[in-house]
Short mmCIF file of C-alpha atoms in Angstrom, two decimals:
data_model
loop_
_atom_site.label_atom_id
_atom_site.label_comp_id
_atom_site.label_asym_id
_atom_site.label_seq_id
_atom_site.Cartn_x
_atom_site.Cartn_y
_atom_site.Cartn_z
CA MET H 105 3.77 -0.79 -0.51
CA LYS H 106 1.42 -1.70 -3.35
CA ILE H 107 2.54 -0.70 -6.84
CA ALA H 108 0.60 -1.02 -10.10
CA ILE H 109 2.10 -1.07 -13.60
CA VAL H 110 -0.48 -0.31 -16.29
CA ASP H 111 1.04 -0.86 -19.73
CA ASP H 112 0.12 -3.03 -22.73
CA ASP H 113 3.77 -3.56 -23.72
CA ALA H 114 4.89 -6.86 -22.19
CA GLN H 115 8.60 -6.13 -22.66
CA ASP H 116 8.37 -2.74 -20.94
CA THR H 117 6.36 -4.09 -18.01
CA LYS H 118 8.79 -6.99 -17.56
CA ARG H 119 11.75 -4.61 -17.45
CA LEU H 120 10.10 -2.26 -14.95
CA ALA H 121 8.84 -5.09 -12.72
CA ALA H 122 12.33 -6.64 -12.68
CA PHE H 123 13.87 -3.30 -11.75
CA LEU H 124 11.39 -2.77 -8.89
CA ALA H 125 11.95 -6.30 -7.57
CA GLU H 126 15.74 -5.86 -7.59
CA TRP H 127 15.57 -2.37 -6.07
CA SER H 128 13.18 -3.40 -3.28
CA GLU H 129 15.32 -6.42 -2.38
CA GLU H 130 18.46 -4.29 -2.32
CA HIS H 131 16.81 -1.78 0.03
CA HIS H 132 14.87 -4.37 2.10
CA LEU H 133 11.50 -2.86 1.19
CA ASP H 134 8.25 -4.76 0.86
CA PHE H 135 6.98 -3.88 -2.62
CA SER H 136 3.96 -5.71 -3.98
CA VAL H 137 3.86 -5.16 -7.76
CA THR H 138 0.81 -5.95 -9.90
CA VAL H 139 0.97 -5.69 -13.70
CA PHE H 140 -2.06 -4.79 -15.81
CA HIS H 141 -1.77 -5.12 -19.59
CA LYS H 142 -5.25 -3.63 -20.07
CA SER H 143 -6.32 -0.31 -18.56
CA SER H 144 -9.84 -1.72 -18.16
CA ASP H 145 -8.45 -4.53 -15.96
CA PHE H 146 -6.70 -1.97 -13.76
CA LEU H 147 -9.91 0.05 -13.32
CA LYS H 148 -11.82 -3.11 -12.43
CA ALA H 149 -9.20 -4.08 -9.84
CA PHE H 150 -9.20 -0.53 -8.49
CA GLU H 151 -12.81 -0.94 -7.39
CA THR H 152 -11.57 -3.02 -4.44
CA ALA H 153 -7.81 -2.35 -4.26
CA ARG H 154 -5.65 0.72 -3.71
CA TYR H 155 -2.07 1.39 -4.80
CA SER H 156 0.44 3.83 -3.33
CA LEU H 157 2.31 4.14 -6.64
CA VAL H 158 0.96 3.72 -10.18
CA PHE H 159 3.08 3.59 -13.35
CA MET H 160 0.88 4.42 -16.33
CA ASP H 161 1.46 4.20 -20.07
CA ILE H 162 -0.55 6.59 -22.26
CA TYR H 163 -0.79 4.80 -25.61
CA MET H 164 -3.14 1.93 -24.76
CA GLY H 165 -6.79 1.19 -24.31
CA PRO H 166 -9.47 2.17 -24.61
CA PRO H 167 -9.49 3.81 -22.20
CA SER H 168 -6.19 5.59 -22.81
CA GLY H 169 -3.69 6.21 -20.04
CA ILE H 170 -4.92 9.79 -19.59
CA GLU H 171 -8.55 8.66 -19.41
CA THR H 172 -7.60 5.92 -16.96
CA ALA H 173 -5.71 8.41 -14.79
CA MET H 174 -8.74 10.71 -14.70
CA LYS H 175 -10.92 7.81 -13.52
CA LEU H 176 -8.27 6.95 -10.94
CA ARG H 177 -8.39 10.49 -9.60
CA GLU H 178 -12.17 10.28 -9.20
CA LYS H 179 -11.57 7.72 -6.45
CA ASP H 180 -8.08 8.44 -5.14
CA SER H 181 -6.32 11.79 -5.00
CA HIS H 182 -3.32 10.50 -3.02
CA ALA H 183 -1.82 7.68 -5.11
CA LEU H 184 1.43 8.80 -6.71
CA LEU H 185 0.99 8.63 -10.49
CA ILE H 186 4.02 8.30 -12.77
CA PHE H 187 3.48 8.32 -16.50
CA LEU H 188 5.96 6.15 -18.38
CA THR H 189 5.34 6.48 -22.10
CA SER H 190 6.99 6.77 -25.50
CA SER H 191 6.33 10.46 -26.24
CA PRO H 192 6.58 13.76 -24.33
CA GLU H 193 3.64 15.31 -26.17
CA HIS H 194 1.01 14.50 -23.51
CA MET H 195 2.92 16.03 -20.60
CA SER H 196 0.43 18.86 -20.05
CA ASP H 197 -2.48 16.39 -20.02
CA ALA H 198 -0.61 14.20 -17.56
CA PHE H 199 -0.03 16.95 -15.05
CA ARG H 200 -3.70 17.91 -15.17
CA CYS H 201 -4.17 14.44 -13.67
CA HIS H 202 -1.80 15.50 -10.85
CA ALA H 203 1.02 13.26 -12.05
CA PHE H 204 4.04 12.95 -9.77
CA ASP H 205 6.42 12.49 -12.71
CA TYR H 206 6.51 11.92 -16.45
CA LEU H 207 9.21 9.67 -17.90
CA VAL H 208 9.86 8.91 -21.55
CA LYS H 209 10.68 5.36 -22.66
CA PRO H 210 13.07 3.71 -22.65
CA PHE H 211 13.59 4.76 -19.05
CA ASP H 212 17.08 5.40 -17.73
CA LEU H 213 17.93 3.30 -14.66
CA GLU H 214 19.53 6.16 -12.75
CA GLN H 215 16.60 8.43 -13.54
CA MET H 216 14.16 5.74 -12.36
CA LYS H 217 16.11 5.26 -9.11
CA LYS H 218 15.87 8.99 -8.45
CA THR H 219 12.14 8.98 -9.18
CA ILE H 220 11.56 6.08 -6.76
CA LEU H 221 13.58 7.80 -4.03
CA ASP H 222 11.66 11.04 -4.59
CA ALA H 223 8.39 9.13 -4.37
CA LEU H 224 9.37 7.45 -1.10
CA ALA H 225 10.43 10.81 0.32
CA PHE H 226 7.04 12.22 -0.64
CA LEU H 227 5.12 9.46 1.16
CA PRO H 228 6.26 9.65 4.82
CA GLU H 229 2.99 10.94 6.29
CA LYS H 230 0.88 8.41 4.40
CA GLU H 231 3.51 5.66 4.41
CA GLN H 232 5.05 5.52 7.85
CA TYR H 233 7.33 2.58 8.42
CA LEU H 234 9.05 0.62 11.17
CA ASN H 235 12.72 -0.26 11.21
CA LEU H 236 12.84 -3.78 12.62
CA SER H 237 15.86 -5.80 13.63
CA VAL H 238 15.50 -9.11 11.78
CA ARG H 239 18.43 -11.56 11.84
CA LYS H 240 20.85 -8.72 12.64
CA GLN H 241 19.63 -6.60 9.74
CA ASN H 242 17.50 -3.46 9.79
CA VAL H 243 14.37 -4.11 7.75
CA PRO H 244 11.98 -1.21 7.03
CA ILE H 245 8.32 -2.27 6.90
CA PHE H 246 5.52 0.07 5.89
CA TYR H 247 2.65 0.42 8.39
CA SER H 248 0.20 -0.12 5.53
CA ASP H 249 1.76 -3.54 4.80
CA ILE H 250 1.41 -4.82 8.39
CA ARG H 251 -1.58 -7.14 8.80
CA TYR H 252 -1.07 -8.15 12.42
CA VAL H 253 1.56 -8.50 15.14
CA LEU H 254 1.76 -11.42 17.57
CA ALA H 255 3.74 -11.71 20.79
CA SER H 256 6.21 -14.60 20.85
CA SER H 257 8.15 -14.82 24.14
CA ASN H 258 10.87 -12.13 23.95
CA TYR H 259 10.21 -11.68 20.24
CA CYS H 260 7.41 -10.45 18.03
CA MET H 261 6.05 -11.95 14.84
CA VAL H 262 5.15 -9.23 12.34
CA TYR H 263 2.99 -10.40 9.45
CA THR H 264 2.78 -8.65 6.10
CA LYS H 265 2.53 -10.82 2.99
CA GLU H 266 5.75 -12.18 4.53
CA GLU H 267 6.52 -13.18 8.12
CA TYR H 268 9.20 -11.45 10.24
CA ARG H 269 10.55 -12.55 13.62
CA CYS H 270 12.07 -9.54 15.33
CA ARG H 271 13.77 -9.08 18.68
CA THR H 272 11.40 -6.39 19.90
CA SER H 273 8.90 -6.68 22.73
CA PHE H 274 5.20 -6.64 21.96
CA SER H 275 4.71 -3.65 24.27
CA GLN H 276 7.29 -1.64 22.32
CA LEU H 277 5.60 -2.29 18.99
CA GLN H 278 2.18 -1.69 20.52
CA LYS H 279 3.32 1.70 21.80
CA LEU H 280 4.55 2.67 18.33
CA LEU H 281 1.65 1.36 16.29
CA GLU H 282 -1.27 2.36 18.51
CA ASN H 283 -0.49 6.00 17.73
CA ASP H 284 -1.93 5.11 14.32
CA SER H 285 -5.72 4.63 14.42
CA ARG H 286 -5.49 1.64 12.07
CA PHE H 287 -3.99 -0.56 14.79
CA LEU H 288 -5.88 -2.17 17.66
CA VAL H 289 -5.04 -4.76 20.33
CA VAL H 290 -7.88 -7.29 20.22
CA ASN H 291 -6.50 -9.67 22.84
CA ARG H 292 -3.39 -10.29 24.89
CA GLY H 293 -0.41 -10.33 22.52
CA VAL H 294 -2.51 -9.75 19.38
CA LEU H 295 -2.48 -6.43 17.51
CA VAL H 296 -4.30 -6.10 14.18
CA ASN H 297 -4.43 -3.58 11.36
CA LEU H 298 -8.14 -2.77 10.97
CA ASP H 299 -7.67 -2.31 7.22
CA TYR H 300 -7.11 -6.08 7.04
CA VAL H 301 -10.02 -7.12 9.29
CA GLN H 302 -12.89 -8.87 7.53
CA SER H 303 -15.27 -8.97 10.50
CA MET H 304 -15.73 -9.20 14.27
CA ASP H 305 -18.61 -11.25 15.64
CA GLY H 306 -18.27 -10.83 19.40
CA LEU H 307 -16.02 -13.85 19.87
CA THR H 308 -13.69 -13.86 16.89
CA CYS H 309 -11.75 -11.42 14.76
CA LEU H 310 -11.62 -12.72 11.17
CA MET H 311 -8.84 -11.31 9.01
CA LYS H 312 -9.06 -10.96 5.22
CA ASP H 313 -6.40 -13.67 4.86
CA LYS H 314 -8.77 -16.00 6.83
CA ARG H 315 -6.61 -16.01 9.98
CA THR H 316 -8.77 -15.78 13.13
CA PHE H 317 -8.05 -14.44 16.61
CA PRO H 318 -10.21 -14.63 19.74
CA LEU H 319 -11.49 -11.26 20.93
CA ASN H 320 -11.06 -10.09 24.51
CA THR H 321 -14.43 -11.19 25.92
CA ARG H 322 -14.71 -8.25 28.32
CA LYS H 323 -13.96 -5.69 25.63
CA HIS H 324 -15.61 -7.22 22.56
CA GLY H 325 -18.21 -4.43 22.39
CA GLN H 326 -15.52 -1.74 22.40
CA LEU H 327 -13.49 -3.63 19.80
CA GLU H 328 -16.45 -4.02 17.44
CA GLN H 329 -17.25 -0.33 17.88
CA ALA H 330 -13.63 0.57 17.05
CA LEU H 331 -13.93 -1.35 13.76
CA ILE H 332 -17.21 0.41 12.91
CA GLU H 333 -15.67 3.83 13.62
CA HIS H 334 -12.55 2.99 11.62
CA ARG H 335 -14.59 2.05 8.58
CA PHE H 336 -16.66 5.21 8.94
CA ARG H 337 -13.48 7.33 9.05
CA ARG H 338 -12.18 5.57 5.96
CA ARG H 339 -15.42 6.28 4.15
CA LYS H 340 -15.32 9.96 5.15
CA GLU H 341 -11.72 10.24 3.93
CA GLU H 342 -12.66 8.69 0.60
CA LEU H 343 -15.59 11.08 0.13
CA ARG H 344 -13.45 14.07 1.11
CA ARG H 345 -10.75 13.10 -1.40
CA ARG H 346 -13.35 12.90 -4.15
CA THR H 347 -14.61 16.41 -3.42
CA CYS H 348 -11.04 17.76 -3.49
CA ILE H 349 -10.23 16.47 -6.96
#
């Protein structure tokens, strides 16, 4: 799950990032945390990236945290927005931006743990996850973090920003993931998340991390069409979210 921290206070961002790293490791969750000390840098990054969870300070900028949140909502109505700031006086403004929570600094660890758990409980439909058996441990991995899955004898290799070898058959994972329109088998033993596909050219599937896979030659037309339709659906969803804000 991608998380953004938008705060110009280096000490506060360091404390929050450390907490999230420790909490995600303790719960075997794949959190990718990006820190922005300038709200303008966050908005620039948001042109090409999306975050499931955004922690936002208010007293920064320009633009301020409230102004930044309003710009965020112009493009994304689903990201969970948590204001983390030094004063309660902007609470009404924050909730007009559809904030998930509003916490006053310095944050209490137990309160932050509860907020994170509440956020995860709120995300199931958008953030489905697999429970994989990796080295005799159950490791939850969000669908949105999976880039591709490769068959490996009696095992599967699941690639996020990390690499997991799990004792699950490819057919089992395929059955689970193909219920989600993001996932597509492009060749024998190769399943990709279309959100991470850069292009398909009839012979090769190029991923955004530059990994390449050969396409099934008999089905390359269907596979390319599936990518086109996926991108069209994504565009429709984005436009619909904008009209609902």
